[in-house]
XYZ file of C-alpha atoms in Angstrom:
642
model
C 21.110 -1.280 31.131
C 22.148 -1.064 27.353
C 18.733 -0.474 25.674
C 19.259 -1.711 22.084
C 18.555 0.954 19.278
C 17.099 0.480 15.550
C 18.194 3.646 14.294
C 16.352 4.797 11.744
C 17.859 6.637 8.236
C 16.167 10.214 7.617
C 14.875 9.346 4.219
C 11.942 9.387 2.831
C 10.101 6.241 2.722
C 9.115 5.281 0.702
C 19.363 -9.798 -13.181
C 21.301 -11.066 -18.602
C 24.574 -12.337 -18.337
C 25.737 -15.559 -16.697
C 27.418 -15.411 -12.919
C 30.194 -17.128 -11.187
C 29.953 -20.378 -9.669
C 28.921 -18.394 -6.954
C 25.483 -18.674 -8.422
C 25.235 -22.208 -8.339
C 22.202 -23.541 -6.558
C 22.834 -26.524 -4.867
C 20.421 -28.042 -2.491
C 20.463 -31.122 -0.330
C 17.171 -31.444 1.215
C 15.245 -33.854 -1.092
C 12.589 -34.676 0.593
C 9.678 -32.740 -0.269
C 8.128 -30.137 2.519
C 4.819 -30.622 3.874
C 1.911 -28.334 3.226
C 1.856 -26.448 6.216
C -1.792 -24.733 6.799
C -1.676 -20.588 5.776
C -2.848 -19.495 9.734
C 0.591 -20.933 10.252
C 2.736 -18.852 8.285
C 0.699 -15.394 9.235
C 0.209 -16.683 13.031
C 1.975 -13.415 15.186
C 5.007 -15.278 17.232
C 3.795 -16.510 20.387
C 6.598 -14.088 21.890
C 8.447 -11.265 20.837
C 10.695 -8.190 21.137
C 11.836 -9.236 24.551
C 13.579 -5.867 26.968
C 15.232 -6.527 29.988
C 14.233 -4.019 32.999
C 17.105 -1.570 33.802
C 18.364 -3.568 36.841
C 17.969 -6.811 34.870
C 15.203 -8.184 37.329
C 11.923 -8.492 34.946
C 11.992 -8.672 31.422
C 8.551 -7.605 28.989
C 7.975 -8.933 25.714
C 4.744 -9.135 23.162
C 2.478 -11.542 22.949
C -0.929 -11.887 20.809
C -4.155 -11.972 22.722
C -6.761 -13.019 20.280
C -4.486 -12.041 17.634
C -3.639 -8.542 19.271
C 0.122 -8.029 20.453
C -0.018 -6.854 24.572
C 2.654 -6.452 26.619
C 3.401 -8.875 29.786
C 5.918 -9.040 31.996
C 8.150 -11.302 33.855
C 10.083 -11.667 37.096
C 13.565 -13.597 36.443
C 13.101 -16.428 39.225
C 9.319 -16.506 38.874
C 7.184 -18.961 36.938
C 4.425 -17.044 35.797
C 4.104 -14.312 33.344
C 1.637 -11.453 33.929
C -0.054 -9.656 31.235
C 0.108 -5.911 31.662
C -2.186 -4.680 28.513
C -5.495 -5.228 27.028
C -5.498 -3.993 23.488
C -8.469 -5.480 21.120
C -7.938 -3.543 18.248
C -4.228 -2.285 17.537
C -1.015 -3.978 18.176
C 1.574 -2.489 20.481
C 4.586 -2.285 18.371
C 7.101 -0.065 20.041
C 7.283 -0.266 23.956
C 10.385 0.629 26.017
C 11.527 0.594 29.538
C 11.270 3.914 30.804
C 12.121 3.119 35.151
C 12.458 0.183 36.704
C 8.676 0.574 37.568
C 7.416 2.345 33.891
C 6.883 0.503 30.581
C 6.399 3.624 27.903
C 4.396 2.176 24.535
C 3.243 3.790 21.750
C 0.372 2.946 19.903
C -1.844 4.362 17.176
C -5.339 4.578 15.782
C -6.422 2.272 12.958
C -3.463 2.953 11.244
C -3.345 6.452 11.078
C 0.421 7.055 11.988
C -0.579 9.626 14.570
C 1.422 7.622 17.686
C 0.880 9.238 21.341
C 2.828 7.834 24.063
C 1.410 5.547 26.829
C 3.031 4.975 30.736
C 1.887 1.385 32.119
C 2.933 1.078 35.711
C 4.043 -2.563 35.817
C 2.840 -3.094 39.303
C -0.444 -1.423 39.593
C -1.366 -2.182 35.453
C -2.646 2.039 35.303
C -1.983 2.896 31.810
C -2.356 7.050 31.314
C -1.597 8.604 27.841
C 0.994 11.021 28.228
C 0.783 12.799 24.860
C -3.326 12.693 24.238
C -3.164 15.416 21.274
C -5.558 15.127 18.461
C -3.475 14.470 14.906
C -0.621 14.466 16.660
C 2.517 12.121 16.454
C 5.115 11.539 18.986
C 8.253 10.348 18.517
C 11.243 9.350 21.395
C 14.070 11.152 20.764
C 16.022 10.106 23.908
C 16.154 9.160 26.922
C 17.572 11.533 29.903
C 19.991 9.046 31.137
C 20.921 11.773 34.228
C 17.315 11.762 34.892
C 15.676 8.645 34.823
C 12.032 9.919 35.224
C 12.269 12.727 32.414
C 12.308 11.651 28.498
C 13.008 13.909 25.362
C 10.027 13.583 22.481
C 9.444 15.045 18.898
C 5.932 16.538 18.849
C 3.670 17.865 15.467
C 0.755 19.553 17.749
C 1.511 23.052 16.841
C 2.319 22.464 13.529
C 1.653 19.120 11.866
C 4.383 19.552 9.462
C 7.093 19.944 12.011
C 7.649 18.414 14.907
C 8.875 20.846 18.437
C 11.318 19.424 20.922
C 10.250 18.886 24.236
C 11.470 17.364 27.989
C 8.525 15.283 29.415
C 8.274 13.776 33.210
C 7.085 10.801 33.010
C 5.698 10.261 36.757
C 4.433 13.707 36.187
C 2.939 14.222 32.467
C 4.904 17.631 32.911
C 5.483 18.506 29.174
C 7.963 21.439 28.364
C 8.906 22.639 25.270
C 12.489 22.965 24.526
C 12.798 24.081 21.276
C 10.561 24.875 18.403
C 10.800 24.039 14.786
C 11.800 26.882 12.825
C 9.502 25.146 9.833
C 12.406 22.890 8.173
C 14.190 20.677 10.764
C 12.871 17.041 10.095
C 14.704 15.425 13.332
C 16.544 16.757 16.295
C 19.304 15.138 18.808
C 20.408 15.833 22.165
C 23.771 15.490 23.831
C 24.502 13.400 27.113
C 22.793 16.424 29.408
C 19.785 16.301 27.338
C 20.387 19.688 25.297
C 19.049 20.010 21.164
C 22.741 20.174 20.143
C 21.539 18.812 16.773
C 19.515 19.600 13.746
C 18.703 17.645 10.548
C 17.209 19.889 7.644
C 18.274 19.430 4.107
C 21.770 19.718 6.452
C 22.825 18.651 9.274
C 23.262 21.662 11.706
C 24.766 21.912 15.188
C 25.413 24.228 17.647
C 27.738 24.312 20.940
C 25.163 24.813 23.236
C 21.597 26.403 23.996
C 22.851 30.298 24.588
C 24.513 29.442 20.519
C 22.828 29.584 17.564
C 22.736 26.815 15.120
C 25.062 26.343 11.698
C 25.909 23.549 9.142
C 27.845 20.997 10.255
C 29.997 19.780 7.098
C 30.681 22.527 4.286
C 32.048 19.718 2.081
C 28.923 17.100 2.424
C 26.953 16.877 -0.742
C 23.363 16.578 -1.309
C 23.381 12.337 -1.639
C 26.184 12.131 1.037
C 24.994 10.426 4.440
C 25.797 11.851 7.886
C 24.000 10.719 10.857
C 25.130 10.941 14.032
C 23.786 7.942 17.043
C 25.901 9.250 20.224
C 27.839 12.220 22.256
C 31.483 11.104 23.432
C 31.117 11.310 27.593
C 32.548 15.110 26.927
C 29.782 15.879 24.835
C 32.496 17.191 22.323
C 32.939 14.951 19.647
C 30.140 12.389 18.146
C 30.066 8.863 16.753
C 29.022 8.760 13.379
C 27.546 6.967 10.064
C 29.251 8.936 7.387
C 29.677 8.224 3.531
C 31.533 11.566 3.519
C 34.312 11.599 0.580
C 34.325 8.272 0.282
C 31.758 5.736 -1.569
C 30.577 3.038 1.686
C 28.815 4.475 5.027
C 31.699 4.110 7.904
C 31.224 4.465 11.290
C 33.558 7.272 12.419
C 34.108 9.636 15.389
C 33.787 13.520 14.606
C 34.997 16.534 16.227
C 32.059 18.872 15.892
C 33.446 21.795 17.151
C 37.024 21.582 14.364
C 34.313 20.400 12.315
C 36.728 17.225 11.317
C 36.506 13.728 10.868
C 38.720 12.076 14.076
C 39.561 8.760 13.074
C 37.556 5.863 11.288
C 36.204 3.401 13.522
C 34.692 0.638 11.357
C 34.503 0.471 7.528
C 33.502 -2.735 4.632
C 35.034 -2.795 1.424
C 31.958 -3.764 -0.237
C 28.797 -2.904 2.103
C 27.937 0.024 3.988
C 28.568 -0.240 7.577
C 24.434 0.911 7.883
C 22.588 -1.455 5.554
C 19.399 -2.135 6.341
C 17.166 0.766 8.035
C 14.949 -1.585 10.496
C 17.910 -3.776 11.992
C 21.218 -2.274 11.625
C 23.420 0.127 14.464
C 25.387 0.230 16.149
C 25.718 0.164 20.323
C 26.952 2.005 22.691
C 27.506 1.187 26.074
C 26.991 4.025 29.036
C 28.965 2.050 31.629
C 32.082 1.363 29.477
C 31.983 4.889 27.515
C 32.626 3.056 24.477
C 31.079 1.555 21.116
C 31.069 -2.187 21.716
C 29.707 -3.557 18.529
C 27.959 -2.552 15.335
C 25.378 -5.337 13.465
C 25.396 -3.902 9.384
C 24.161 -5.927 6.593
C 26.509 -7.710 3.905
C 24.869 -10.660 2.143
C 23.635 -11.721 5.816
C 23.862 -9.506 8.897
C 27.494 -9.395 10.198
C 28.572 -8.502 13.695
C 31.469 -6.522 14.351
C 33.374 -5.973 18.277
C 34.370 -3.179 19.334
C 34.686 -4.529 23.133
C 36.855 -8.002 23.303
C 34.713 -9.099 26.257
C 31.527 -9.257 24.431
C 33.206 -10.852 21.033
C 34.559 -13.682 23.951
C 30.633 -13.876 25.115
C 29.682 -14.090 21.740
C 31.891 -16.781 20.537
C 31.042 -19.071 23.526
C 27.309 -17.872 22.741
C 27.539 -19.490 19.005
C 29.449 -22.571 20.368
C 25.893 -23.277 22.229
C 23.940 -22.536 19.709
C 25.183 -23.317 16.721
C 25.518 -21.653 12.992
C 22.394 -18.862 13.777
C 22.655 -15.152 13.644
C 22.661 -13.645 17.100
C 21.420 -10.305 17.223
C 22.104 -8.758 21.201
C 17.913 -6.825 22.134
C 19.242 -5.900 25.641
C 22.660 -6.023 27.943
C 22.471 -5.218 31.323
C 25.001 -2.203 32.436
C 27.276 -4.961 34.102
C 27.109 -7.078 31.090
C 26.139 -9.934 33.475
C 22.677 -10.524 31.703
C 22.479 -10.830 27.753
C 19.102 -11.171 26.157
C 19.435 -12.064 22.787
C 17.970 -13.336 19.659
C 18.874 -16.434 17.494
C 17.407 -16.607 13.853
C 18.074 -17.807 10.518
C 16.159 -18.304 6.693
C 14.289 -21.330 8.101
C 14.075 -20.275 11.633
C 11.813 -16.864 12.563
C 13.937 -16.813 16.219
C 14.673 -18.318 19.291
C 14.907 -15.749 22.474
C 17.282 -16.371 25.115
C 18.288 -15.249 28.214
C 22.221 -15.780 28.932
C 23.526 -15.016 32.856
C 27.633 -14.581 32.020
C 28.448 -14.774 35.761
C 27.177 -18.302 36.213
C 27.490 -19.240 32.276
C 24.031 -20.807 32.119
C 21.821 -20.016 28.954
C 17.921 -19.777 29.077
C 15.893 -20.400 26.516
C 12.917 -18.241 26.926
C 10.500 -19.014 23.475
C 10.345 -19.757 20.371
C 8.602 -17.242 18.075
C 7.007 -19.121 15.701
C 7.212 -23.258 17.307
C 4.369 -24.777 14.977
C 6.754 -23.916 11.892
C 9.478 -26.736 11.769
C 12.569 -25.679 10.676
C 13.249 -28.673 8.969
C 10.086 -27.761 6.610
C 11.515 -24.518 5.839
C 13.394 -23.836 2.361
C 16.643 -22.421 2.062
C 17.292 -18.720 1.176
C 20.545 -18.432 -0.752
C 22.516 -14.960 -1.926
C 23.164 -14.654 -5.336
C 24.217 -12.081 -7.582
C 24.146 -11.439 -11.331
C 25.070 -8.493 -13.975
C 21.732 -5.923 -15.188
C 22.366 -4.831 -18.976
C 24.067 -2.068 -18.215
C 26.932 -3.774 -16.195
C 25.748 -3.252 -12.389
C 26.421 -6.445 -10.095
C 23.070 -6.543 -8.704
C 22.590 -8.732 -5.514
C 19.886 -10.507 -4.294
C 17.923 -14.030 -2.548
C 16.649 -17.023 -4.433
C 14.289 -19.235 -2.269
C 14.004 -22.609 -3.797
C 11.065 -25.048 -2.596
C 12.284 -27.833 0.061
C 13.144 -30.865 -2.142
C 12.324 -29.909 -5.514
C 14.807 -29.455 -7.904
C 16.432 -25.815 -9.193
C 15.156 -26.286 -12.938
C 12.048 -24.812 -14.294
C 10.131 -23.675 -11.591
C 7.183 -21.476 -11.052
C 8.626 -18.034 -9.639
C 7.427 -15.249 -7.628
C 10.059 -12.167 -8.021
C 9.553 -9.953 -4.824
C 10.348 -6.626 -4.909
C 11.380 -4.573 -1.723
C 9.487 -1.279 -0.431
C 11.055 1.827 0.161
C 12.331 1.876 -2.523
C 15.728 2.723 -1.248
C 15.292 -0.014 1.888
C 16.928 -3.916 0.863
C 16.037 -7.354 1.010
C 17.827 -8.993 3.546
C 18.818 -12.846 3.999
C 16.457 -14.243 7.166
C 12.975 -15.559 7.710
C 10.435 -14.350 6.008
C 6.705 -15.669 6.271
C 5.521 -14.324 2.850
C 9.143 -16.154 1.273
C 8.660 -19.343 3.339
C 4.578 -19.420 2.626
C 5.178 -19.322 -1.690
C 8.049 -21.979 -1.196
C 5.889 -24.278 0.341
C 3.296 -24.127 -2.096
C 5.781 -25.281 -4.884
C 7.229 -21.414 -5.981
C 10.731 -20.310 -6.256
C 11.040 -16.527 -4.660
C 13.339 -14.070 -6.201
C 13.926 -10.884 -3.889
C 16.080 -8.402 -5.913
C 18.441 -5.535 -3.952
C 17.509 -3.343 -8.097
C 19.732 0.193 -8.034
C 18.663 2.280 -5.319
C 18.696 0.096 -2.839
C 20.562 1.052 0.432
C 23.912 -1.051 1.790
C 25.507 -1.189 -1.648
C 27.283 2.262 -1.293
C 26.584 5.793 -2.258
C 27.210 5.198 -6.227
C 24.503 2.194 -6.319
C 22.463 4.278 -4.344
C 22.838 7.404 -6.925
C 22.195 4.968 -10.109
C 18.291 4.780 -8.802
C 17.458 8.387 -8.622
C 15.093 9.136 -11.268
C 14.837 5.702 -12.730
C 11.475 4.563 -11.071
C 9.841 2.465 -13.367
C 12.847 2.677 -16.045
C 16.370 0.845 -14.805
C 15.108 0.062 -11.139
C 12.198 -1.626 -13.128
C 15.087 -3.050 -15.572
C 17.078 -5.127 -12.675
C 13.743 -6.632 -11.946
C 13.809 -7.740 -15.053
C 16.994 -8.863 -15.949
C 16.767 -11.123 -12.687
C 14.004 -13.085 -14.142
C 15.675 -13.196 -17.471
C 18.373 -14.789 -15.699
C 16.588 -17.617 -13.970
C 15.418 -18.342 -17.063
C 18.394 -18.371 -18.956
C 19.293 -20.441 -16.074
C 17.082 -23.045 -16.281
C 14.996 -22.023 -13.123
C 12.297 -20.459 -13.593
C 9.308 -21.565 -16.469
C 9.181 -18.419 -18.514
C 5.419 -18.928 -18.621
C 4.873 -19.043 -14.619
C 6.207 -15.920 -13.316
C 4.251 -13.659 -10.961
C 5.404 -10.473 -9.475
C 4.084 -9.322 -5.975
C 5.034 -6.355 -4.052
C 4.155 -4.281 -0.914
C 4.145 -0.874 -1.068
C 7.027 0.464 -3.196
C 7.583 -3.214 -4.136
C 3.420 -3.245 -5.053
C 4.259 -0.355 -7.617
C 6.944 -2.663 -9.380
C 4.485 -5.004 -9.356
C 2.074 -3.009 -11.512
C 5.200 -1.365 -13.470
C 6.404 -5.480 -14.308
C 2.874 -6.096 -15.906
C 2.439 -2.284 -17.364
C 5.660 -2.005 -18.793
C 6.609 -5.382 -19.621
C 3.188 -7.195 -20.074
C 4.772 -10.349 -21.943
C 6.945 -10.828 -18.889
C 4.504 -12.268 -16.378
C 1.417 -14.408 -15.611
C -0.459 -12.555 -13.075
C 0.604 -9.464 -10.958
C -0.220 -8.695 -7.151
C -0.200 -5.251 -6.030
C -0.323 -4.924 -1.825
C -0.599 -0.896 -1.699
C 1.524 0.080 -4.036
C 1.325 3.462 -5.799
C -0.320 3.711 -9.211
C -0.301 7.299 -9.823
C 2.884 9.290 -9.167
C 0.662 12.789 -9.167
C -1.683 11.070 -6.351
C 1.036 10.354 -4.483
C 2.700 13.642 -5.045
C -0.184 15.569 -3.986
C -0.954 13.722 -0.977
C 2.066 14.154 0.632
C 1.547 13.712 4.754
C 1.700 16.868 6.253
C 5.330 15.438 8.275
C 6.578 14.458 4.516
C 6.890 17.555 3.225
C 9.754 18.897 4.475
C 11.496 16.328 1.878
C 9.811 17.239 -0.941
C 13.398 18.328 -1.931
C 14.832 14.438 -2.034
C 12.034 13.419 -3.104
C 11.847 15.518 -6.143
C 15.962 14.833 -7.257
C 15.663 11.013 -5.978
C 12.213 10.044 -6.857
C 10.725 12.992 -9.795
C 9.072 16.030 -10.150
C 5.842 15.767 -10.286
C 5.710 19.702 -12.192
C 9.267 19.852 -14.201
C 8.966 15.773 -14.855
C 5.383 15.748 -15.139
C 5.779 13.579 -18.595
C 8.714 11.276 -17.020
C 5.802 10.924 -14.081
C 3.276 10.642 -16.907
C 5.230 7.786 -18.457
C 6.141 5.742 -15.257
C 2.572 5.965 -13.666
C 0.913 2.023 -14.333
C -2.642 3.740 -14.276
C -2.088 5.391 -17.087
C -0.702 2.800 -19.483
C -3.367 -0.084 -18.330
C -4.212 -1.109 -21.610
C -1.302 -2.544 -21.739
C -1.590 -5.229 -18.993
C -2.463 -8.978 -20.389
C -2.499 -10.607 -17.327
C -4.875 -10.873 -14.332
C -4.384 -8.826 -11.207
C -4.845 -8.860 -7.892
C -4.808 -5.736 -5.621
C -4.621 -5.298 -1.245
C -5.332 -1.624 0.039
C -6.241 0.109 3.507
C -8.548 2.830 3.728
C -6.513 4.336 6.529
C -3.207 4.179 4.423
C -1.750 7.475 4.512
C 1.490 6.979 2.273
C -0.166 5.741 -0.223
C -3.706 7.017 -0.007
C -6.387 4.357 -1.352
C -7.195 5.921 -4.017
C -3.923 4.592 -6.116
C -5.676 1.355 -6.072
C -9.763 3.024 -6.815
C -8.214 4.664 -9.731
C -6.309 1.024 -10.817
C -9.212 -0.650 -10.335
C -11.449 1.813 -12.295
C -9.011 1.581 -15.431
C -8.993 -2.341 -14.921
C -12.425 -1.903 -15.237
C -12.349 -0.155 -18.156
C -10.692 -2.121 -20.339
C -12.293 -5.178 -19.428
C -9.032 -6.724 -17.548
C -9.066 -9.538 -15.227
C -8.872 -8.438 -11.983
C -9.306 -8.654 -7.937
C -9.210 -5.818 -5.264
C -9.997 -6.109 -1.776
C -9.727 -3.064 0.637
C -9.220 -3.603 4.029
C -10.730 -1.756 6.868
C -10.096 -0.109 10.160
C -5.286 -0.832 8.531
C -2.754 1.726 7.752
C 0.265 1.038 5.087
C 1.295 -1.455 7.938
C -1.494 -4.588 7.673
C -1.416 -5.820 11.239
C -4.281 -8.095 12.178
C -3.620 -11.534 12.107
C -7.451 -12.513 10.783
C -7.161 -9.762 7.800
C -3.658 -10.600 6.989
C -4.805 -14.487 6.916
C -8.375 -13.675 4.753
C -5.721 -11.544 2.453
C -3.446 -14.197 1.573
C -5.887 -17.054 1.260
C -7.532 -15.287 -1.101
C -3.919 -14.753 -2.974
C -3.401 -18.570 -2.747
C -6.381 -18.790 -4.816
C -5.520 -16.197 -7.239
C -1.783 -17.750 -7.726
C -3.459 -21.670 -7.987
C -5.712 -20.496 -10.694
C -3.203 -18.367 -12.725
C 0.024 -20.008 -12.332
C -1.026 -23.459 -13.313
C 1.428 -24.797 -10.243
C 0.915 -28.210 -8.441
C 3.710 -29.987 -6.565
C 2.722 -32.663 -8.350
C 3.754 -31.079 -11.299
C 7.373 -30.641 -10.877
């Protein structure tokens, strides 16, 4: 089977002029939404992340139990599910099919980030840990398609800033090390005969085989230029590519890595990135046809492109069953005569199906989130607008179901990262603030991957300056609009997006009404000097992207909210883990100390037993009920009003 990669980008995680008519927010859905209860919104789906079994006969999926997501399984033919997990405490996330008879999950402790690696045997239900290493993450590198039963994993145990390559049975727990980290590679790749062929440092590095030793890849790339590479040709002797190499937008190309050349360009926008969004963007490659058949990138929605004619045919007849919603492919068997896949839109968190090609007969298998009516969802629209300074900057306005587009309450939503984007889709957090009467502004502000490698350059160093700015100069827009009520805006942010939060009320305290802060950073030196031990290695990108912390200690100084809170006017609300180890809870102690200092309105709540991820459906609920609160009582909103 085709098992359907998220590849992730090696980097570090963490509108005032008038538009087109492209701008123009029309909406036909008068009649006003119903209040739909919060549990609904922040309910897990009742199903999810759906993987069909290599020979196509069972498929697994998620599913809460008590608010926990297990895994359970299903025959094809059969009527009844069985569940093959017990977790109480911590979701499984991440699960894949490892044999026909082997589930591999990976699953960590309260949050810490330190993953190990699970086998479930799907018929006997034995779980045993196959990587039980104290402070000690694993990561899948690849699987060892000539060898089924053997795996290739990233492991920090002998150094917990570097992670060691090794080949692990997993019928046997046999785990042998490969290759060891010389101290600076942050990810490693194998070729189709399972052999480290590739090394990412602050370069990429390759080498012909095992008996050679490694050297840089691309003389020419420069220090912000992308280069990732996803698969081996069948030779092993070229590789297909992301590359923004000498020219401005991410391509997908093939590479000779031996003549060290760029082959030919496979797939290229004129206006996005080919890799957009770092959760949900790849693209696929199929083992039994030895060729790319499609890539999924982000433009203003996500956009599928076909490599394979066959599949674009299946596709086509796919959307004339289902009508106008994105289809994203989660799992092809390798004769391409069973195609999971997943149907989803603004107003609609997804529909899973099942689709057998051979007989043309389509499954539905669940709805993720049923209790949420599409109908009562509002509509997410892309719009775009000009920053002072002349950038287009893109973005999403959510406007309540049947309300009109003219002085509304707003909630501008800044993304994490900071270099990740918005994208258009469901959100819960989007769809929840709509139907309680707000508009919701998500801005893609400088710095924000899909947008090309020039966009991307114009955020480095501008944290809390022109990122901060585009924020801005979206809500001055609305307004100048007609919109958004200049008097009932509220910024809230996770993360990255939680630091503009407490920049928009620092730095520009006349701006908003209230401010809410989900564990964002407050202190640029904190977070410099509690860099996790895996970070490190880019402390170079994040120094020239984000600041340093020494040589820009009064640019630092100057951007960090915590010290400039005698300048906020507004009330504030704060979220924070204990276990969060990006940004350590003491960003939001030290916030709530100065709060407290100068007498400022404020709430904090610190969660328990959560990570920088908040996964349990009860704390996420108790979190955001408490925000409703906080946003009835400072943004003066009703329905009733408008």
């Amino acid at each position: 089977m085709i098992p359907i990669k998220l590849s992730i980008t090696v980097i570090i995680v963490l509108l005032i002029v008038c538009c087109s008519g492209k701008n123009d927010i029309i909406y036909t859905n008068n009649k006003l939404a119903k209040q739909i209860p919060i549990e609904e919104f922040f309910r897990k789906p009742q199903k999810s992340g759906y993987q069909l079994s290599p020979s196509g006969r069972y498929y697994a999926y998620r599913a809460p139990v008590n608010g926990i997501n297990n895994i359970f399984i299903q025959e094809i033919g059969k009527l009844d599910p069985v569940q093959l997990t017990n977790s109480t405490d911590r979701d499984i996330i991440h699960f894949y099919w490892g044999t026909e008879n082997y589930i591999l999950y990976e699953q960590d402790t309260e949050g810490d980030e330190n993953y190990k690696l699970y086998r479930l045997n799907i018929q006997t239900k034995e779980i045993k840990c196959l990587t039980d290493f104290e402070n000690s993450n694993t990561t899948i590198i690849d699987f060892y398609t000539k060898n089924p039963n053997e795996i290739i994993v990233g492991l920090n145990k002998r150094d917990p800033e570097c992670s060691d390559v090794y080949r692990l049975n997993i019928l046997t727990g046999e785990l042998k090390m490969i290759e060891q980290n010389p101290g600076n590679v942050r990810s490693w790749m194998v070729d189709n005969d399972g052999v480290v062929r590739i090394a990412y440092t602050e370069d990429v590095l390759y080498r012909k085989d095992n008996k050679n030793e490694f050297k840089k890849l691309i003389n020419d790339e420069g220090e912000d230029d992308t280069f990732i590479i996803h698969y081996f040709t069948p030779d092993n002797k070229n590789v297909f590519a992301y590359s923004n190499i000498g020219r401005d937008k991410i391509a997908i190309v093939e590479y000779d890595i031996d003549a060290n050349k760029e082959v030919r360009v496979l797939f290229q926008d004129s206006i996005y990135d080919a890799f957009g969004d770092d959760e949900r963007d790849y693209f696929e490659y199929s083992d039994s046809k030895q060729k790319i058949i499609y890539a999924l990138y982000t433009a203003e929605k996500r956009t599928l492109h076909f490599f394979d004619e066959d599949l674009k045919k299946t596709y086509n007849k796919l959307k004339e069953k289902i009508g106008d919603y994105e289809i994203q492919f989660t799992s092809i068997s390798d004769d391409f005569s069973k195609i999971m896949f997943y149907a989803s839109s603004d107003r609609l968190e997804g529909i899973t199906y099942l689709y057998d090609s051979e007989n043309d007969q389509l499954q539905l298998l669940s709805k993720a989130t049923p209790w949420l009516e599409e109908k009562e969802m509002a509509v997410m629209k892309p719009v775009q607008y000009k920053s002072r300074d002349g950038l287009i900057i893109h973005g999403y306005l959510t406007i309540p179901k049947g309300i009109d587009a003219k002085n509304l309450p707003v909630i501008v939503n800044p993304h994490a990262g900071p270099q990740w984007r918005n994208s258009w889709g469901f959100d819960e957090y989007t769809q929840f603030f709509a139907n309680r009467g707000y508009a919701v502004l998500q801005v893609n502000f400088r710095g924000s991957e899909g947008y090309g490698k020039k966009f991307m350059q114009a955020g480095f160093n501008q944290i809390g300056r022109k990122m901060q700015d585009d924020i801005t100069d979206g809500i001055n827009w609305l307004i100048e609009q007609g919109i958004a009520d200049k008097d009932r805006i509220a910024i809230f942010g996770w993360s990255y997006g939680g630091y503009a939060a407490l920049a928009g009320i620092t730095f520009t305290p006349d701006l908003y009404a209230c401010g809410i802060d989900f564990w964002g950073m407050s202190n640029y030196f904190t977070f410099y000097n509690n860099i996790p031990p895996q970070w490190k290695k880019y402390m170079g990108e994040i120094n020239r992207r984000w600041g340093n912390a020494v040589s820009d200690s009064l640019l630092m100084y100057q951007v960090s909210p915590v010290f400039h809170v005698e300048n906020i006017k507004v009330p504030v609300f704060i979220g924070q883990s204990v276990n969060d180890r990006r940004v350590v809870y003491q960003h939001s102690e030290q916030m709530a100390d100065e709060l407290k200092k100068y007498n400022k309105e404020y709430e904090y709540v610190l969660v328990e037993g959560e990570g920088h991820a908040l996964t349990n459906e009860k704390k996420i609920i108790e979190l955001m009920t408490r925000v409703e609160k906080f946003l009835d009582k400072h943004m003066s909103n009703s329905l009733a009003e408008n």
